């Protein structure tokens, strides 16, 4: 079931939450979230935006006190996962899979996170189901106590959705391997091409996420605890496993295609061999019948009524002799 489109204000703000640092959180009204001061005493605020290319988004560019290079990075729509450290905070760009209906698995969506001592700013360019589920968990009271735990929770949700897609690709590869000898090539080859393309594209976008998560786990600010680092490293390890499994799917797709091509080549060789045998068997007969069919004088048996049957029997015997010879030579 698709979610309804979330509401947002003129600045592109989709949602805002205030965390108390003790496992509690409160949703802030959009009309005053941008002027709400960040909480003191260990809490932080989360502002989640959708970037609108044609909107001025004055708060992000002028009132957020972010470096212009950071704002430009938040505005990037299609970028590789990465992590950049600044004196004021850290910028983390991740990519997630949208599991909405009619969404293609290789079309990953970028989400940018700016994390500092008192706030988390996130920017997405399209709907991302992992963030929507994360907000549902917040509404049920499962709230992070620090910015590090916040990033670890969201990263884990992004990785879990990749796991589901990778498992589906592995199942498709298994089905293609089982059907390689029973399905015609014209039906199999397009499926193999799609499987291989999805695996290659997905791996290209997912693999850099490991380095980004490991880099962010090195953050030494007080809001990043040992447990948060371990969870980020675990997410990075799962991304590594996904990359290896996608490599395996790509290689299996190549092997299946090669097997299909070899099978077709073998079938073609058998057909050509049968055609060659038929040609060799009937070539002498064609020559003899052509010579006896010439409309000239002196053709042997021209006046003998039994000559036709004698010639027919002779050609039939010649055909059997050639077939016996081919079998003895193991040509057929």
mmCIF file of C-alpha atoms in Angstrom:
data_model
loop_
_atom_site.group_PDB
_atom_site.id
_atom_site.type_symbol
_atom_site.label_atom_id
_atom_site.label_comp_id
_atom_site.label_asym_id
_atom_site.label_seq_id
_atom_site.Cartn_x
_atom_site.Cartn_y
_atom_site.Cartn_z
ATOM 1 C CA UNK A 1 0.000 0.000 0.000
ATOM 2 C CA UNK A 2 1.440 3.375 -0.973
ATOM 3 C CA UNK A 3 1.714 6.103 1.610
ATOM 4 C CA UNK A 4 -0.002 9.454 1.028
ATOM 5 C CA UNK A 5 2.264 12.287 -0.010
ATOM 6 C CA UNK A 6 3.616 14.003 3.131
ATOM 7 C CA UNK A 7 2.807 17.621 3.794
ATOM 8 C CA UNK A 8 5.559 20.223 3.781
ATOM 9 C CA UNK A 9 5.941 23.936 4.262
ATOM 10 C CA UNK A 10 7.243 26.519 1.794
ATOM 11 C CA UNK A 11 10.837 25.735 2.751
ATOM 12 C CA UNK A 12 10.388 22.073 1.846
ATOM 13 C CA UNK A 13 10.294 20.961 5.503
ATOM 14 C CA UNK A 14 8.563 17.593 5.705
ATOM 15 C CA UNK A 15 8.821 16.849 9.419
ATOM 16 C CA UNK A 16 10.540 17.991 12.595
ATOM 17 C CA UNK A 17 11.247 16.169 15.867
ATOM 18 C CA UNK A 18 12.764 17.256 19.137
ATOM 19 C CA UNK A 19 14.639 14.583 21.147
ATOM 20 C CA UNK A 20 15.285 14.934 24.859
ATOM 21 C CA UNK A 21 18.395 12.708 24.915
ATOM 22 C CA UNK A 22 16.724 10.190 27.261
ATOM 23 C CA UNK A 23 14.720 8.149 24.748
ATOM 24 C CA UNK A 24 11.819 10.542 24.275
ATOM 25 C CA UNK A 25 10.825 12.672 21.304
ATOM 26 C CA UNK A 26 8.157 15.204 20.379
ATOM 27 C CA UNK A 27 6.932 16.077 16.896
ATOM 28 C CA UNK A 28 7.180 19.803 16.234
ATOM 29 C CA UNK A 29 4.618 21.764 14.196
ATOM 30 C CA UNK A 30 6.044 22.727 10.825
ATOM 31 C CA UNK A 31 5.083 26.380 11.230
ATOM 32 C CA UNK A 32 7.442 26.887 14.183
ATOM 33 C CA UNK A 33 9.982 24.115 13.800
ATOM 34 C CA UNK A 34 12.533 26.324 12.038
ATOM 35 C CA UNK A 35 12.496 28.885 14.852
ATOM 36 C CA UNK A 36 12.447 26.345 17.698
ATOM 37 C CA UNK A 37 15.781 26.467 19.575
ATOM 38 C CA UNK A 38 17.731 23.263 19.905
ATOM 39 C CA UNK A 39 17.276 21.679 23.354
ATOM 40 C CA UNK A 40 19.925 21.985 26.018
ATOM 41 C CA UNK A 41 21.346 19.214 28.155
ATOM 42 C CA UNK A 42 22.079 16.525 25.624
ATOM 43 C CA UNK A 43 19.007 16.697 23.436
ATOM 44 C CA UNK A 44 18.894 17.492 19.745
ATOM 45 C CA UNK A 45 16.454 18.431 17.013
ATOM 46 C CA UNK A 46 15.814 16.697 13.667
ATOM 47 C CA UNK A 47 14.650 18.674 10.651
ATOM 48 C CA UNK A 48 13.801 16.651 7.553
ATOM 49 C CA UNK A 49 13.551 18.481 4.223
ATOM 50 C CA UNK A 50 12.684 17.626 0.673
ATOM 51 C CA UNK A 51 14.916 19.564 -1.678
ATOM 52 C CA UNK A 52 12.987 21.636 -4.190
ATOM 53 C CA UNK A 53 15.214 22.769 -7.079
ATOM 54 C CA UNK A 54 13.009 25.712 -8.046
ATOM 55 C CA UNK A 55 12.301 26.886 -4.501
ATOM 56 C CA UNK A 56 14.605 29.394 -2.787
ATOM 57 C CA UNK A 57 14.755 27.395 0.466
ATOM 58 C CA UNK A 58 16.007 30.450 2.266
ATOM 59 C CA UNK A 59 16.383 28.776 5.640
ATOM 60 C CA UNK A 60 18.823 26.121 4.413
ATOM 61 C CA UNK A 61 20.915 28.590 2.448
ATOM 62 C CA UNK A 62 20.895 31.605 4.763
ATOM 63 C CA UNK A 63 19.536 30.869 8.229
ATOM 64 C CA UNK A 64 20.862 27.386 8.939
ATOM 65 C CA UNK A 65 24.452 28.652 9.493
ATOM 66 C CA UNK A 66 25.709 25.884 7.221
ATOM 67 C CA UNK A 67 28.779 26.291 5.060
ATOM 68 C CA UNK A 68 27.820 27.000 1.410
ATOM 69 C CA UNK A 69 29.716 23.893 0.304
ATOM 70 C CA UNK A 70 27.590 21.795 2.668
ATOM 71 C CA UNK A 71 24.381 23.319 1.281
ATOM 72 C CA UNK A 72 25.570 22.581 -2.257
ATOM 73 C CA UNK A 73 26.236 18.976 -1.230
ATOM 74 C CA UNK A 74 22.748 18.710 0.270
ATOM 75 C CA UNK A 75 21.340 19.870 -3.068
ATOM 76 C CA UNK A 76 22.955 17.044 -5.067
ATOM 77 C CA UNK A 77 20.368 14.619 -6.348
ATOM 78 C CA UNK A 78 22.401 11.728 -7.755
ATOM 79 C CA UNK A 79 25.706 11.323 -5.930
ATOM 80 C CA UNK A 80 27.812 8.499 -4.577
ATOM 81 C CA UNK A 81 27.590 7.685 -0.855
ATOM 82 C CA UNK A 82 30.256 9.584 1.020
ATOM 83 C CA UNK A 83 31.180 11.098 4.372
ATOM 84 C CA UNK A 84 32.889 14.436 4.946
ATOM 85 C CA UNK A 85 34.075 15.809 8.287
ATOM 86 C CA UNK A 86 33.880 19.520 9.123
ATOM 87 C CA UNK A 87 34.782 21.489 12.230
ATOM 88 C CA UNK A 88 31.101 22.126 12.973
ATOM 89 C CA UNK A 89 29.802 18.652 12.177
ATOM 90 C CA UNK A 90 29.699 15.803 9.660
ATOM 91 C CA UNK A 91 28.028 15.350 6.294
ATOM 92 C CA UNK A 92 26.887 11.824 5.425
ATOM 93 C CA UNK A 93 25.316 10.946 2.059
ATOM 94 C CA UNK A 94 23.626 7.557 1.785
ATOM 95 C CA UNK A 95 21.493 5.838 -0.800
ATOM 96 C CA UNK A 96 18.404 3.754 -0.186
ATOM 97 C CA UNK A 97 15.984 1.621 -2.154
ATOM 98 C CA UNK A 98 12.421 2.728 -2.568
ATOM 99 C CA UNK A 99 10.100 -0.239 -2.065
ATOM 100 C CA UNK A 100 7.032 1.594 -3.333
ATOM 101 C CA UNK A 101 4.908 0.029 -6.049
ATOM 102 C CA UNK A 102 6.237 0.539 -9.605
ATOM 103 C CA UNK A 103 9.668 1.503 -8.271
ATOM 104 C CA UNK A 104 12.666 -0.126 -9.946
ATOM 105 C CA UNK A 105 15.146 -1.797 -7.572
ATOM 106 C CA UNK A 106 18.190 -0.176 -9.205
ATOM 107 C CA UNK A 107 16.763 3.338 -8.841
ATOM 108 C CA UNK A 108 18.348 4.291 -5.529
ATOM 109 C CA UNK A 109 17.408 7.516 -3.781
ATOM 110 C CA UNK A 110 19.935 9.778 -2.097
ATOM 111 C CA UNK A 111 19.452 11.086 1.421
ATOM 112 C CA UNK A 112 21.897 13.594 2.919
ATOM 113 C CA UNK A 113 22.481 13.943 6.660
ATOM 114 C CA UNK A 114 24.144 16.867 8.391
ATOM 115 C CA UNK A 115 24.943 16.036 12.018
ATOM 116 C CA UNK A 116 26.326 18.430 14.612
ATOM 117 C CA UNK A 117 26.208 18.804 18.376
ATOM 118 C CA UNK A 118 22.614 20.021 18.602
ATOM 119 C CA UNK A 119 20.768 19.000 15.451
ATOM 120 C CA UNK A 120 20.377 16.579 12.566
ATOM 121 C CA UNK A 121 19.369 17.945 9.173
ATOM 122 C CA UNK A 122 18.299 15.481 6.496
ATOM 123 C CA UNK A 123 17.466 16.194 2.868
ATOM 124 C CA UNK A 124 15.836 13.804 0.428
ATOM 125 C CA UNK A 125 15.002 14.377 -3.242
ATOM 126 C CA UNK A 126 12.261 11.778 -3.519
ATOM 127 C CA UNK A 127 10.105 9.669 -1.233
ATOM 128 C CA UNK A 128 12.103 7.100 0.721
ATOM 129 C CA UNK A 129 10.199 4.392 2.567
ATOM 130 C CA UNK A 130 12.985 3.840 5.117
ATOM 131 C CA UNK A 131 12.567 7.384 6.460
ATOM 132 C CA UNK A 132 8.798 7.022 6.593
ATOM 133 C CA UNK A 133 9.152 3.794 8.595
ATOM 134 C CA UNK A 134 11.709 5.478 10.837
ATOM 135 C CA UNK A 135 9.189 8.207 11.648
ATOM 136 C CA UNK A 136 6.553 5.570 12.374
ATOM 137 C CA UNK A 137 8.952 4.026 14.898
ATOM 138 C CA UNK A 138 9.468 7.439 16.499
ATOM 139 C CA UNK A 139 5.711 7.851 16.816
ATOM 140 C CA UNK A 140 5.593 4.472 18.622
ATOM 141 C CA UNK A 141 8.174 5.656 21.150
ATOM 142 C CA UNK A 142 11.290 3.959 19.741
ATOM 143 C CA UNK A 143 13.430 7.071 19.817
ATOM 144 C CA UNK A 144 17.235 7.419 19.682
ATOM 145 C CA UNK A 145 19.021 9.041 22.601
ATOM 146 C CA UNK A 146 21.833 10.646 20.592
ATOM 147 C CA UNK A 147 22.732 11.718 17.104
ATOM 148 C CA UNK A 148 24.984 8.683 16.738
ATOM 149 C CA UNK A 149 22.144 6.324 17.597
ATOM 150 C CA UNK A 150 19.908 8.270 15.211
ATOM 151 C CA UNK A 151 22.286 7.765 12.271
ATOM 152 C CA UNK A 152 22.846 4.103 13.203
ATOM 153 C CA UNK A 153 19.084 3.425 13.290
ATOM 154 C CA UNK A 154 18.440 5.096 9.954
ATOM 155 C CA UNK A 155 21.452 3.438 8.299
ATOM 156 C CA UNK A 156 20.282 0.030 9.487
ATOM 157 C CA UNK A 157 16.850 0.589 7.977
ATOM 158 C CA UNK A 158 18.380 1.609 4.648
ATOM 159 C CA UNK A 159 20.572 -1.499 4.624
ATOM 160 C CA UNK A 160 17.706 -3.844 5.527
ATOM 161 C CA UNK A 161 15.801 -2.796 2.415
ATOM 162 C CA UNK A 162 18.816 -3.542 0.256
ATOM 163 C CA UNK A 163 18.914 -7.011 1.837
ATOM 164 C CA UNK A 164 15.384 -7.739 0.619
ATOM 165 C CA UNK A 165 16.204 -6.715 -2.959
ATOM 166 C CA UNK A 166 19.476 -8.682 -3.052
ATOM 167 C CA UNK A 167 17.701 -11.818 -1.784
ATOM 168 C CA UNK A 168 15.124 -11.409 -4.546
ATOM 169 C CA UNK A 169 17.869 -11.165 -7.186
ATOM 170 C CA UNK A 170 19.494 -14.335 -5.820
ATOM 171 C CA UNK A 171 16.152 -16.155 -6.027
ATOM 172 C CA UNK A 172 15.728 -15.004 -9.632
ATOM 173 C CA UNK A 173 19.215 -16.294 -10.471
ATOM 174 C CA UNK A 174 18.315 -19.669 -8.910
ATOM 175 C CA UNK A 175 15.125 -19.875 -10.983
ATOM 176 C CA UNK A 176 16.990 -19.049 -14.190
ATOM 177 C CA UNK A 177 19.604 -21.707 -13.472
ATOM 178 C CA UNK A 178 16.877 -24.315 -12.915
ATOM 179 C CA UNK A 179 15.088 -23.366 -16.130
ATOM 180 C CA UNK A 180 18.119 -22.968 -18.375
ATOM 181 C CA UNK A 181 17.613 -26.360 -20.084
ATOM 182 C CA UNK A 182 13.819 -26.298 -20.260
ATOM 183 C CA UNK A 183 13.073 -22.762 -21.510
ATOM 184 C CA UNK A 184 13.804 -21.490 -24.994
ATOM 185 C CA UNK A 185 16.624 -18.994 -25.355
ATOM 186 C CA UNK A 186 14.390 -16.253 -26.729
ATOM 187 C CA UNK A 187 12.578 -16.153 -23.373
ATOM 188 C CA UNK A 188 15.618 -16.605 -21.151
ATOM 189 C CA UNK A 189 18.098 -14.158 -22.649
ATOM 190 C CA UNK A 190 16.060 -10.959 -21.929
ATOM 191 C CA UNK A 191 15.559 -12.048 -18.302
ATOM 192 C CA UNK A 192 19.276 -12.765 -17.933
ATOM 193 C CA UNK A 193 20.145 -9.351 -19.382
ATOM 194 C CA UNK A 194 17.796 -7.577 -16.947
ATOM 195 C CA UNK A 195 19.156 -9.535 -13.973
ATOM 196 C CA UNK A 196 22.739 -8.725 -14.882
ATOM 197 C CA UNK A 197 21.999 -5.035 -15.488
ATOM 198 C CA UNK A 198 20.204 -4.641 -12.153
ATOM 199 C CA UNK A 199 23.011 -6.404 -10.256
ATOM 200 C CA UNK A 200 25.724 -4.255 -11.857
ATOM 201 C CA UNK A 201 23.900 -0.970 -11.336
ATOM 202 C CA UNK A 202 22.883 -1.801 -7.771
ATOM 203 C CA UNK A 203 26.406 -2.803 -6.808
ATOM 204 C CA UNK A 204 27.874 0.370 -8.300
ATOM 205 C CA UNK A 205 25.632 2.504 -6.085
ATOM 206 C CA UNK A 206 25.777 0.344 -2.947
ATOM 207 C CA UNK A 207 29.492 -0.498 -2.656
ATOM 208 C CA UNK A 208 30.686 3.065 -1.733
ATOM 209 C CA UNK A 209 28.212 3.082 1.179
ATOM 210 C CA UNK A 210 30.557 0.803 3.127
ATOM 211 C CA UNK A 211 33.352 3.390 3.128
ATOM 212 C CA UNK A 212 30.931 6.187 4.015
ATOM 213 C CA UNK A 213 29.581 4.314 7.050
ATOM 214 C CA UNK A 214 33.039 3.258 8.229
ATOM 215 C CA UNK A 215 34.279 6.827 7.866
ATOM 216 C CA UNK A 216 31.350 8.213 9.855
ATOM 217 C CA UNK A 217 31.987 5.606 12.577
ATOM 218 C CA UNK A 218 35.342 7.326 13.193
ATOM 219 C CA UNK A 219 33.565 10.483 14.391
ATOM 220 C CA UNK A 220 34.946 11.333 17.853
ATOM 221 C CA UNK A 221 32.224 13.706 19.088
ATOM 222 C CA UNK A 222 30.546 12.962 22.439
ATOM 223 C CA UNK A 223 27.252 12.027 20.788
ATOM 224 C CA UNK A 224 28.872 9.020 19.078
ATOM 225 C CA UNK A 225 29.128 6.094 21.498
ATOM 226 C CA UNK A 226 30.867 2.698 21.151
ATOM 227 C CA UNK A 227 27.571 0.932 20.521
ATOM 228 C CA UNK A 228 26.731 3.353 17.727
ATOM 229 C CA UNK A 229 30.123 2.752 16.102
ATOM 230 C CA UNK A 230 29.617 -0.996 16.248
ATOM 231 C CA UNK A 231 26.188 -0.735 14.656
ATOM 232 C CA UNK A 232 27.556 1.459 11.866
ATOM 233 C CA UNK A 233 30.398 -0.992 11.243
ATOM 234 C CA UNK A 234 27.906 -3.849 11.223
ATOM 235 C CA UNK A 235 25.843 -1.998 8.610
ATOM 236 C CA UNK A 236 29.031 -1.450 6.587
ATOM 237 C CA UNK A 237 29.847 -5.169 6.809
ATOM 238 C CA UNK A 238 26.377 -6.029 5.535
ATOM 239 C CA UNK A 239 26.908 -3.671 2.599
ATOM 240 C CA UNK A 240 30.165 -5.524 1.862
ATOM 241 C CA UNK A 241 28.259 -8.821 1.858
ATOM 242 C CA UNK A 242 25.659 -7.325 -0.477
ATOM 243 C CA UNK A 243 28.388 -6.236 -2.890
ATOM 244 C CA UNK A 244 29.851 -9.750 -2.883
ATOM 245 C CA UNK A 245 26.436 -11.325 -3.457
ATOM 246 C CA UNK A 246 25.717 -8.906 -6.302
ATOM 247 C CA UNK A 247 29.049 -9.857 -7.861
ATOM 248 C CA UNK A 248 27.981 -13.485 -7.552
ATOM 249 C CA UNK A 249 24.615 -12.757 -9.197
ATOM 250 C CA UNK A 250 26.352 -10.942 -12.046
ATOM 251 C CA UNK A 251 28.775 -13.826 -12.588
ATOM 252 C CA UNK A 252 25.975 -16.400 -12.432
ATOM 253 C CA UNK A 253 23.997 -14.415 -14.991
ATOM 254 C CA UNK A 254 27.049 -14.435 -17.268
ATOM 255 C CA UNK A 255 27.500 -18.185 -16.805
ATOM 256 C CA UNK A 256 23.815 -18.854 -17.529
ATOM 257 C CA UNK A 257 24.049 -16.770 -20.683
ATOM 258 C CA UNK A 258 27.180 -18.601 -21.799
ATOM 259 C CA UNK A 259 25.426 -21.912 -21.158
ATOM 260 C CA UNK A 260 22.469 -20.774 -23.244
ATOM 261 C CA UNK A 261 24.781 -19.652 -26.051
ATOM 262 C CA UNK A 262 26.711 -22.943 -25.917
ATOM 263 C CA UNK A 263 23.462 -24.912 -26.040
ATOM 264 C CA UNK A 264 22.278 -22.943 -29.050
ATOM 265 C CA UNK A 265 25.663 -23.382 -30.754
ATOM 266 C CA UNK A 266 25.539 -27.135 -30.119
ATOM 267 C CA UNK A 267 22.029 -27.329 -31.542
ATOM 268 C CA UNK A 268 23.163 -25.334 -34.549
ATOM 269 C CA UNK A 269 26.144 -27.635 -35.090
ATOM 270 C CA UNK A 270 23.892 -30.698 -34.984
ATOM 271 C CA UNK A 271 21.515 -29.118 -37.475
ATOM 272 C CA UNK A 272 24.381 -28.198 -39.783
ATOM 273 C CA UNK A 273 25.767 -31.745 -39.518
ATOM 274 C CA UNK A 274 22.422 -33.268 -40.481
ATOM 275 C CA UNK A 275 22.153 -30.824 -43.366
ATOM 276 C CA UNK A 276 25.677 -31.694 -44.510
ATOM 277 C CA UNK A 277 24.933 -35.450 -44.365
ATOM 278 C CA UNK A 278 21.717 -35.004 -46.336
ATOM 279 C CA UNK A 279 23.583 -32.907 -48.877
ATOM 280 C CA UNK A 280 26.377 -35.459 -49.268
ATOM 281 C CA UNK A 281 23.919 -38.362 -49.573
ATOM 282 C CA UNK A 282 21.752 -36.719 -52.184
ATOM 283 C CA UNK A 283 24.499 -34.957 -54.144
ATOM 284 C CA UNK A 284 25.534 -38.120 -56.109
ATOM 285 C CA UNK A 285 21.910 -38.981 -56.704
ATOM 286 C CA UNK A 286 21.235 -35.465 -57.966
ATOM 287 C CA UNK A 287 24.237 -35.733 -60.273
ATOM 288 C CA UNK A 288 23.145 -39.109 -61.673
ATOM 289 C CA UNK A 289 19.522 -38.068 -62.121
ATOM 290 C CA UNK A 290 20.635 -34.859 -63.766
ATOM 291 C CA UNK A 291 22.841 -36.711 -66.245
ATOM 292 C CA UNK A 292 20.098 -39.194 -67.113
ATOM 293 C CA UNK A 293 17.585 -36.393 -67.452
ATOM 294 C CA UNK A 294 19.475 -34.655 -70.266
ATOM 295 C CA UNK A 295 17.482 -34.531 -73.484
ATOM 296 C CA UNK A 296 20.257 -35.906 -75.723
ATOM 297 C CA UNK A 297 20.792 -39.133 -77.635
ATOM 298 C CA UNK A 298 22.822 -42.046 -76.285
ATOM 299 C CA UNK A 299 21.387 -42.070 -72.755
ATOM 300 C CA UNK A 300 21.876 -45.656 -71.377
ATOM 301 C CA UNK A 301 18.583 -47.514 -71.075
ATOM 302 C CA UNK A 302 16.690 -45.010 -73.179
ATOM 303 C CA UNK A 303 14.810 -47.797 -74.944
ATOM 304 C CA UNK A 304 14.683 -50.270 -72.056
ATOM 305 C CA UNK A 305 11.411 -50.081 -70.003
ATOM 306 C CA UNK A 306 13.177 -51.560 -66.945
ATOM 307 C CA UNK A 307 16.006 -49.017 -66.913
ATOM 308 C CA UNK A 308 14.140 -46.537 -64.644
ATOM 309 C CA UNK A 309 13.661 -49.095 -61.856
ATOM 310 C CA UNK A 310 17.227 -50.314 -62.184
ATOM 311 C CA UNK A 311 18.512 -46.757 -61.865
ATOM 312 C CA UNK A 312 16.214 -46.057 -58.876
ATOM 313 C CA UNK A 313 17.413 -49.178 -57.080
ATOM 314 C CA UNK A 314 21.040 -48.305 -57.835
ATOM 315 C CA UNK A 315 20.663 -44.811 -56.336
ATOM 316 C CA UNK A 316 18.873 -46.234 -53.284
ATOM 317 C CA UNK A 317 21.694 -48.720 -52.732
ATOM 318 C CA UNK A 318 24.214 -45.888 -53.136
ATOM 319 C CA UNK A 319 22.367 -43.879 -50.486
ATOM 320 C CA UNK A 320 22.458 -46.762 -47.983
ATOM 321 C CA UNK A 321 26.157 -47.309 -48.673
ATOM 322 C CA UNK A 322 26.907 -43.651 -47.940
ATOM 323 C CA UNK A 323 24.882 -43.716 -44.711
ATOM 324 C CA UNK A 324 26.718 -46.873 -43.593
ATOM 325 C CA UNK A 325 30.027 -45.245 -44.382
ATOM 326 C CA UNK A 326 29.151 -42.087 -42.387
ATOM 327 C CA UNK A 327 28.121 -44.146 -39.366
ATOM 328 C CA UNK A 328 31.328 -46.196 -39.548
ATOM 329 C CA UNK A 329 33.361 -43.000 -39.652
ATOM 330 C CA UNK A 330 31.185 -41.666 -36.756
ATOM 331 C CA UNK A 331 30.220 -38.555 -38.680
ATOM 332 C CA UNK A 332 26.604 -39.066 -37.653
#
